Coordinates of C-alpha atoms and ligand atoms in Angstrom, one line a residue:
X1 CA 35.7 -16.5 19.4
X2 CA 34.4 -16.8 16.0
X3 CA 30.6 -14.9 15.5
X4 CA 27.7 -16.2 13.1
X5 CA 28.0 -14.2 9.8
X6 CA 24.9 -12.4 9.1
X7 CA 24.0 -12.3 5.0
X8 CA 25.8 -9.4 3.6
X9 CA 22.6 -7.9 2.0
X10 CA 21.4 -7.1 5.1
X11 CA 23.7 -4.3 5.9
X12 CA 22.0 -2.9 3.1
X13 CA 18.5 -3.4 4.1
X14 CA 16.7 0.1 5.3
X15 CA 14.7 0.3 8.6
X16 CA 11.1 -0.3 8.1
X17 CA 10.0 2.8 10.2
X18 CA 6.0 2.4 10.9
X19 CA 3.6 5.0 12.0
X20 CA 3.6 6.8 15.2
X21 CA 1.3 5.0 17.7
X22 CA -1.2 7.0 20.2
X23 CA 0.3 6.5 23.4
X24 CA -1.8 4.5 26.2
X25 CA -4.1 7.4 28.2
X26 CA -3.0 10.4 25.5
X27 CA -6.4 11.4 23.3
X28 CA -4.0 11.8 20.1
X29 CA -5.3 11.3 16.6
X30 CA -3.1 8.8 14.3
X31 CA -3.0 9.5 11.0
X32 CA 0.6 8.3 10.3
X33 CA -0.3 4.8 9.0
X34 CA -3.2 5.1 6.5
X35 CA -5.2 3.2 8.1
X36 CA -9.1 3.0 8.1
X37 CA -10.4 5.2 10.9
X38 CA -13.8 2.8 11.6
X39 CA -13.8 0.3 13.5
X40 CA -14.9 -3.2 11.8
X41 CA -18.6 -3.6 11.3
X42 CA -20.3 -6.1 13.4
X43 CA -21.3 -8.5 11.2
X44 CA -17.0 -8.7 10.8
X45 CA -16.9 -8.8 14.5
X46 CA -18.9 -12.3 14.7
X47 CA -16.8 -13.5 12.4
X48 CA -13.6 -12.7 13.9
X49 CA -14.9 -14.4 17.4
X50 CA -16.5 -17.3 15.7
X51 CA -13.1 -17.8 14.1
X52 CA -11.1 -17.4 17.3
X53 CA -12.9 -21.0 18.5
X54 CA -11.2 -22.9 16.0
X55 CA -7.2 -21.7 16.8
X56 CA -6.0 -24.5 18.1
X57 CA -6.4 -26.2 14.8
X58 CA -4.2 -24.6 10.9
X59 CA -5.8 -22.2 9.3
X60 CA -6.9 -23.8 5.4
X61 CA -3.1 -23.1 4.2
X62 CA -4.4 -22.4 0.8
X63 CA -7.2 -20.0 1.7
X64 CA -10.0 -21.7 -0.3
X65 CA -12.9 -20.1 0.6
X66 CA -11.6 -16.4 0.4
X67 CA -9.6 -17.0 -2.6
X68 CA -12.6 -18.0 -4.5
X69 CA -14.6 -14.9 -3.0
X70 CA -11.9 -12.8 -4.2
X71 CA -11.4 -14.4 -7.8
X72 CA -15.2 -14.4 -7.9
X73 CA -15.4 -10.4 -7.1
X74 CA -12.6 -9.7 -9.3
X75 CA -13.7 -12.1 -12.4
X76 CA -10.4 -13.3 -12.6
X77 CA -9.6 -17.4 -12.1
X78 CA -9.1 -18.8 -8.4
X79 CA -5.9 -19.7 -9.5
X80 CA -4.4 -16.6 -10.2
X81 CA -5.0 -15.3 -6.4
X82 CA -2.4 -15.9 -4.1
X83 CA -3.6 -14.6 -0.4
X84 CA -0.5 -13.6 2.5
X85 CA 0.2 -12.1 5.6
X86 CA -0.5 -8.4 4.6
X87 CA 0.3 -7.4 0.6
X88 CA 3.8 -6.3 2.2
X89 CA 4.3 -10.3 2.5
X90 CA 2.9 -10.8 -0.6
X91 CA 5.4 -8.7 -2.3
X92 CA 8.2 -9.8 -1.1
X93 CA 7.0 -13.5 -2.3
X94 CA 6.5 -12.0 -5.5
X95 CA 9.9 -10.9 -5.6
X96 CA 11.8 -14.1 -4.0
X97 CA 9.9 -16.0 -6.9
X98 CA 11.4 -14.2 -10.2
X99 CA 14.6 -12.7 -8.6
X100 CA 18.2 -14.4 -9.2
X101 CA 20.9 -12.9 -6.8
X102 CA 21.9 -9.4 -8.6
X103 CA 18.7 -9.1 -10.8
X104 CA 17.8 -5.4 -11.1
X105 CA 14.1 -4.3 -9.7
X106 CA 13.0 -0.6 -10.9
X107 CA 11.0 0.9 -8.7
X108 CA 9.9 4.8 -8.3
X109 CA 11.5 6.9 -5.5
X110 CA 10.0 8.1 -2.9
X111 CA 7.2 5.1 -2.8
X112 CA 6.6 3.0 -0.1
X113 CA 9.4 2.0 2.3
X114 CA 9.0 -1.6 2.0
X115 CA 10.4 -1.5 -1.8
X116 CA 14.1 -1.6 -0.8
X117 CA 13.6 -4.1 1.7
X118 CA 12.1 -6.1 -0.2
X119 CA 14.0 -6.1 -3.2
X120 CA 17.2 -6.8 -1.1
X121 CA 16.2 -9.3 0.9
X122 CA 15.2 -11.8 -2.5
X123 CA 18.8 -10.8 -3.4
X124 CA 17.6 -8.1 -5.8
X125 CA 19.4 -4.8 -6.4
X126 CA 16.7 -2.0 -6.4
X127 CA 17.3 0.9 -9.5
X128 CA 15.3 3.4 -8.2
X129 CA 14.0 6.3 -10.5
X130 CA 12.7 9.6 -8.6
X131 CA 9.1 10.7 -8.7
X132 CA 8.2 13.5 -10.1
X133 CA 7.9 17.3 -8.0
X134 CA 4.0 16.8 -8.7
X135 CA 4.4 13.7 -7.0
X136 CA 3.9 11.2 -10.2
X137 CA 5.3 8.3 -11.1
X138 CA 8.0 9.1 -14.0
X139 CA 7.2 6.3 -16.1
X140 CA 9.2 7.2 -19.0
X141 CA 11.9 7.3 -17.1
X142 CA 11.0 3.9 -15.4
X143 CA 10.3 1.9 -18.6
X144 CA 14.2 4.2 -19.7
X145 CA 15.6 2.4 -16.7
X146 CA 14.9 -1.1 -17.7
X147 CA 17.8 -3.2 -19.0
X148 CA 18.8 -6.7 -19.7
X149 CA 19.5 -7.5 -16.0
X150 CA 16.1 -5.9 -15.3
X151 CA 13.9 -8.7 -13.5
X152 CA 10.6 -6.4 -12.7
X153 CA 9.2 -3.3 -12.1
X154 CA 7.4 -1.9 -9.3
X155 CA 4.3 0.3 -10.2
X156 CA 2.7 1.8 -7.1
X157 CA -0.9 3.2 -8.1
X158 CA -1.7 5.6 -6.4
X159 CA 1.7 6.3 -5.3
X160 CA 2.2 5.5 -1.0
X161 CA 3.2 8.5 0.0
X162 CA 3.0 11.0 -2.5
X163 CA -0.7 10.3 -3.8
X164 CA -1.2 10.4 -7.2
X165 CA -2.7 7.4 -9.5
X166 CA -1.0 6.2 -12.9
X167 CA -3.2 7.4 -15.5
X168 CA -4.6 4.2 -18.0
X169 CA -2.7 6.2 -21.5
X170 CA 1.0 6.6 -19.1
X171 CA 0.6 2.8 -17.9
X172 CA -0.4 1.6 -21.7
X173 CA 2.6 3.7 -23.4
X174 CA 5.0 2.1 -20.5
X175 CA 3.8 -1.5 -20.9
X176 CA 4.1 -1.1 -24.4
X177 CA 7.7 -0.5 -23.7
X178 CA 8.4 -3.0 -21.3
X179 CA 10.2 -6.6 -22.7
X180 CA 7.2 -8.7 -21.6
X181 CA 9.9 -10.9 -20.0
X182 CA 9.8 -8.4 -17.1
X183 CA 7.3 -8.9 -13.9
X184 CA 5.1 -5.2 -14.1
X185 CA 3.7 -5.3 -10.1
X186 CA 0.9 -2.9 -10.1
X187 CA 0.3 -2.0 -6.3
X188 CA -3.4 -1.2 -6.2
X189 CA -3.2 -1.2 -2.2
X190 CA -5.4 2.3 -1.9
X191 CA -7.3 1.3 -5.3
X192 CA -10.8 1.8 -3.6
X193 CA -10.2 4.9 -2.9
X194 CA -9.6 5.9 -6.8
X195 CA -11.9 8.9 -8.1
X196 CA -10.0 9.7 -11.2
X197 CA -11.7 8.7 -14.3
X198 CA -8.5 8.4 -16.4
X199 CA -6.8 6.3 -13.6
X200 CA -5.7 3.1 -14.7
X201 CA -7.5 0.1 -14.8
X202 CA -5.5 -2.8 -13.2
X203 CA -7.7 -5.6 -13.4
X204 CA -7.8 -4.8 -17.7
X205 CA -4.3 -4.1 -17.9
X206 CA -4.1 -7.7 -16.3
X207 CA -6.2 -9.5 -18.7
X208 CA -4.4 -8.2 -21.3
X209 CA -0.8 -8.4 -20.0
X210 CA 0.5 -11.5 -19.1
X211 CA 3.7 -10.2 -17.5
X212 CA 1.2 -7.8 -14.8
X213 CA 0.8 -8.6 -10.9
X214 CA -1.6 -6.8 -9.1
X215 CA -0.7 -6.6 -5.2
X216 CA -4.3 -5.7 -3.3
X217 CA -4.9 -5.4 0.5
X218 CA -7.5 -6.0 3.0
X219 CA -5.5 -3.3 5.1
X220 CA -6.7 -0.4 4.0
X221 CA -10.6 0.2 2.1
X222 CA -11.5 -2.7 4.6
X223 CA -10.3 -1.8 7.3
X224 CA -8.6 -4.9 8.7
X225 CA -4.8 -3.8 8.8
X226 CA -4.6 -5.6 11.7
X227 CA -5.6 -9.1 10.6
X228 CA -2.7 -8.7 7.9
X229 CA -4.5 -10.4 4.8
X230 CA -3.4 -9.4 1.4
X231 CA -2.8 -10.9 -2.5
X232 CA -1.5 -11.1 -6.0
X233 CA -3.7 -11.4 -8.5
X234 CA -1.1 -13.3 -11.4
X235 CA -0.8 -15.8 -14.7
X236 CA -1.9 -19.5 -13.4
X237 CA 2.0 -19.8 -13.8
X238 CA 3.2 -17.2 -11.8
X239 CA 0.6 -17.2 -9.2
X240 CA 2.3 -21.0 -8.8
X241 CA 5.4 -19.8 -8.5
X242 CA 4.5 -17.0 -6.5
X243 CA 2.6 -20.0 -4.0
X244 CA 5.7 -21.9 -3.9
X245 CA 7.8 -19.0 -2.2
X246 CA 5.1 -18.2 0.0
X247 CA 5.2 -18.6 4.3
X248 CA 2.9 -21.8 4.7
X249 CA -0.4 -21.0 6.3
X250 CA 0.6 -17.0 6.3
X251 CA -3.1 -15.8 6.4
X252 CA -4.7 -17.0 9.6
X253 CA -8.3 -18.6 9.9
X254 CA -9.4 -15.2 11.8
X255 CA -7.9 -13.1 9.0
X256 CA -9.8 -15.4 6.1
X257 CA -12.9 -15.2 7.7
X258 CA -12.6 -11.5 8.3
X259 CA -11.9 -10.9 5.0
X260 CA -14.8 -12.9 3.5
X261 CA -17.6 -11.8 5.9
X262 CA -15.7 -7.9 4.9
X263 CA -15.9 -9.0 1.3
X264 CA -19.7 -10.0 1.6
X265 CA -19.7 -6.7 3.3
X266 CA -18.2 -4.2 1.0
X267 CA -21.2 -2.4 -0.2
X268 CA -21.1 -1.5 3.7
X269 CA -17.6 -0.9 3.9
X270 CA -17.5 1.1 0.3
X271 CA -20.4 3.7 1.8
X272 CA -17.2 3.9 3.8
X273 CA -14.8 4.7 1.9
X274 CA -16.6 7.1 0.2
X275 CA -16.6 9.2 3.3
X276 CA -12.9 9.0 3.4
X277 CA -12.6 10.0 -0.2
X278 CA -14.9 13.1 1.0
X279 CA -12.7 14.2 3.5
X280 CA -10.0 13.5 1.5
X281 CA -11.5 16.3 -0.7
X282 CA -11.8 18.6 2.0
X283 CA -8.5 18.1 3.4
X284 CA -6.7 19.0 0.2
X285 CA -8.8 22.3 -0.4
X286 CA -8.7 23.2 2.9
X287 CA -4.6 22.5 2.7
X288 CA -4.6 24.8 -1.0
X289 CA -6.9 27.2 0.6
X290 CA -4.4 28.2 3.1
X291 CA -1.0 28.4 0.6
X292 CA -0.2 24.6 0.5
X293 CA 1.0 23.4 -2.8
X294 CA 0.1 19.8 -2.0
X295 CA -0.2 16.9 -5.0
X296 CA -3.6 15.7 -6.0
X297 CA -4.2 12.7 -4.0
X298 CA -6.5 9.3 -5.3
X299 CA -6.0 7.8 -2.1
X300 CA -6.8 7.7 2.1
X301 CA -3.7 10.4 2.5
X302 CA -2.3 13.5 1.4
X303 CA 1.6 14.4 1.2
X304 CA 2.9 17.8 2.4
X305 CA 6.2 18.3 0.5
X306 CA 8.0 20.3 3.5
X307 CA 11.9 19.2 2.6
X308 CA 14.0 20.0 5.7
X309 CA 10.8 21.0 7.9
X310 CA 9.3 17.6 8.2
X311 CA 10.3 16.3 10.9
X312 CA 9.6 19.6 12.9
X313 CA 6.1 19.8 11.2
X314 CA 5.7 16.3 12.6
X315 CA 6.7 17.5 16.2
X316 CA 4.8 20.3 16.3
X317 CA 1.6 18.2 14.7
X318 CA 2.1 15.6 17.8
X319 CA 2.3 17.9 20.4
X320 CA -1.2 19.1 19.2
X321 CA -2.5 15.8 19.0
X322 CA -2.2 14.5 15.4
X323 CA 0.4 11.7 14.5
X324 CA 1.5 12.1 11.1
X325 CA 4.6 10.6 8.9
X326 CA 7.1 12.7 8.2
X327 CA 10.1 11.4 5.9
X328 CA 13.2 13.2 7.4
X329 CA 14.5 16.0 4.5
X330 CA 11.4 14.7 2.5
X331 CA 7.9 15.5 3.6
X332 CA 4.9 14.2 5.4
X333 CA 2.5 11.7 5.1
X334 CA -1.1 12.8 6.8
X335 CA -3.7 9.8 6.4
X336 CA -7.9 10.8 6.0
X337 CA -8.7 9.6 8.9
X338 CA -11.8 11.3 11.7
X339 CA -13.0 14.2 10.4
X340 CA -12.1 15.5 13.7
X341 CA -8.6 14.6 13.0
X342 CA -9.1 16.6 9.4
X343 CA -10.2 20.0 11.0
X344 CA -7.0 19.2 13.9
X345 CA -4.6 19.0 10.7
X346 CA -5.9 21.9 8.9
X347 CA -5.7 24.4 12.4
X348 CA -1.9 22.2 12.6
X349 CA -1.1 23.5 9.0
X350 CA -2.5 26.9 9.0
X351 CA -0.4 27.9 12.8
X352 CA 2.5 26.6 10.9
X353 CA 2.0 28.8 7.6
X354 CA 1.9 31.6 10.4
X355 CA 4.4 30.6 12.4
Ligands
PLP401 C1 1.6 0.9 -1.5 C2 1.4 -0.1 -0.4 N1 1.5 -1.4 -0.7 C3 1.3 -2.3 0.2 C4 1.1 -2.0 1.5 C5 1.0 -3.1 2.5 O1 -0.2 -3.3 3.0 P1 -0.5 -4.6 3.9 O2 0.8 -5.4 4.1 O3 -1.1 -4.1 5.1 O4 -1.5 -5.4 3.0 C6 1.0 -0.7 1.9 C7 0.8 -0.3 3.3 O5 1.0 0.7 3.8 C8 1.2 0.3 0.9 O6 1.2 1.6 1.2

């Protein structure tokens, strides 16, 4: 008997591998996903259950009210924001919009594992360039690696799992570089957790760059990863394009008005992140304190380069009741989460120096 074909590319598609979850009844802490460690703020609450009354109806398939609280926050046009289920979605919208089978997508290696996926599934081919052993993106070497058949870039700032943020001269000198026939996504998804002065600027890279996407999140800074509502911000014509290849209602009414009561919230929400950002401080001086050459980090997580060890390091982290990330042969991924989860790592990474 015959069997349905599956497409080709999909042989080729990686494994999406998501964070270790707490198991039911175990007092674990999970810092394996980068999420938000709060829980949403009430005001957020009464939205999300005055929202659940209306679910028998479609959400507003365009997301008008939250699109125009985002372009108004931003000071960027209502139609240049495109909202989806999560930035991940967003992306690969992105992508199915400017890619013709074969078209080459540079992207920086390791970065976040939804790249390849993404790139294959809108028929792409991904032309990954490796991050630097600091844990920066090589953009030199990225702007080097586009050709004729290149259709965009992908610019992960900061870079998901490594850490660090593009600086504003690196991103100018690439750009500069770049045919501006070539999509540049900038992947802000972390960008409220950016300290570093010389970081670039996405928002005026975009108003000066026509070719620029900028992929945000609701996920992470506001804490509503499970509501899965992200955007582009994009050109009038590209943001069009972008809506065309989009899933049809693929933010739902609880996730809009979660996001807008969060946005109308975010002097709340940014108090914070500015917690995060301090234990994020103390996590990486309490890491280079004990031996740890660990990069600098501009976002809610830190990356141990441990090679072969990771996965044992992960084990060993578990079984004393902290999920982290590891990436087999790579390195881990530990997210700011609790504090209490902070001073669990740090005892988890100083037994293991003395191991
Ligand atoms: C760099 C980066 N971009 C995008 C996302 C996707 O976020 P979401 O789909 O939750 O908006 C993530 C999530 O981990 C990420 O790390």
């Amino acid at each position: 008997m015959s069997r349905v074909p599956l497409r080709q590319a999909l042989a080729d598609v990686p494994p999406y591998v998501p964070g270790a979850r707490v198991p039911v009844g175990s007092a674990a802490y999970k810092i394996s996903s980068n999420e938000n460690p709060f829980p949403p703020l009430p005001s957020v609450l009464v939205a999300i259950s005055d929202a659940a009354a209306d679910v028998n109806r479609y959400p507003d398939m365009y997301a008008t009210e939250l699109v125009g609280a985002i372009a108004e926050s931003l000071g960027v046009a209502s139609e240049s924001v495109v909202t989806g289920c999560g930035s991940v979605a967003v992306l690969g919208h992105v992508l199915t919009a400017v890619c013709e089978p074969g078209d080459e997508v540079v992207l920086p290696w390791r970065s976040f594992e939804a790249y390849p996926i993404a790139i294959t599934l809108a028929g792409g081919v991904g032309v990954p360039v490796p991050v630097g052993s600091d844990g920066r993106l090589d953009l030199e070497g990225m702007a080097a690696a586009v050709t004729s058949r290149t259709k965009a870039v992908l610019v992960c700032t900061p870079n998901n799992p490594t850490g660090p943020a593009v600086r504003a001269d690196e991103l100018a000198t690439f750009l500069a570089a770049v045919p501006s026939d070539v999509l540049v996504v900038l992947d802000e998804a972390y960008v409220e957790f950016v300290r570093d002065a010389q970081a670039a600027d996405g928002l005026a890279v975009f108003a000066d760059h026509p070719n620029v996407v900028l992929l945000r999140t609701f996920s992470k800074a506001y804490g509503l990863a499970g509501l899965r509502v992200g955007y582009a911000v994009a050109r009038p014509r590209l943001a069009a394009g972008i809506r065309v290849a989009s899933t049809p209602f693929g933010v739902s009414h609880i996730g809009q008005l979660a996001a807008l009561a969060s946005l109308r919230a975010s002097n709340e929400l940014m108090v914070r992140v500015d917690q995060i950002v301090v234990d994020r401080t103390r996590m990486l001086a309490g890491l280079r304190k004990q031996g740890w050459s660990v990069p600098d980090s501009e976002a809610n997580f830190v990356w141990l380069p441990l090679g072969d060890q990771a996965s044992s390091f992960a084990e060993r982290a578990g079984r004393a009741g902290v999920l982290v990330r590891p990436f087999a042969g790579d390195g881990v991924r530990v997210s700011v989460g609790e504090p209490e989860a902070t001073d669990l790592l740090l005892e988890v990474t100083a037994d293991w120096l003395a191991r």
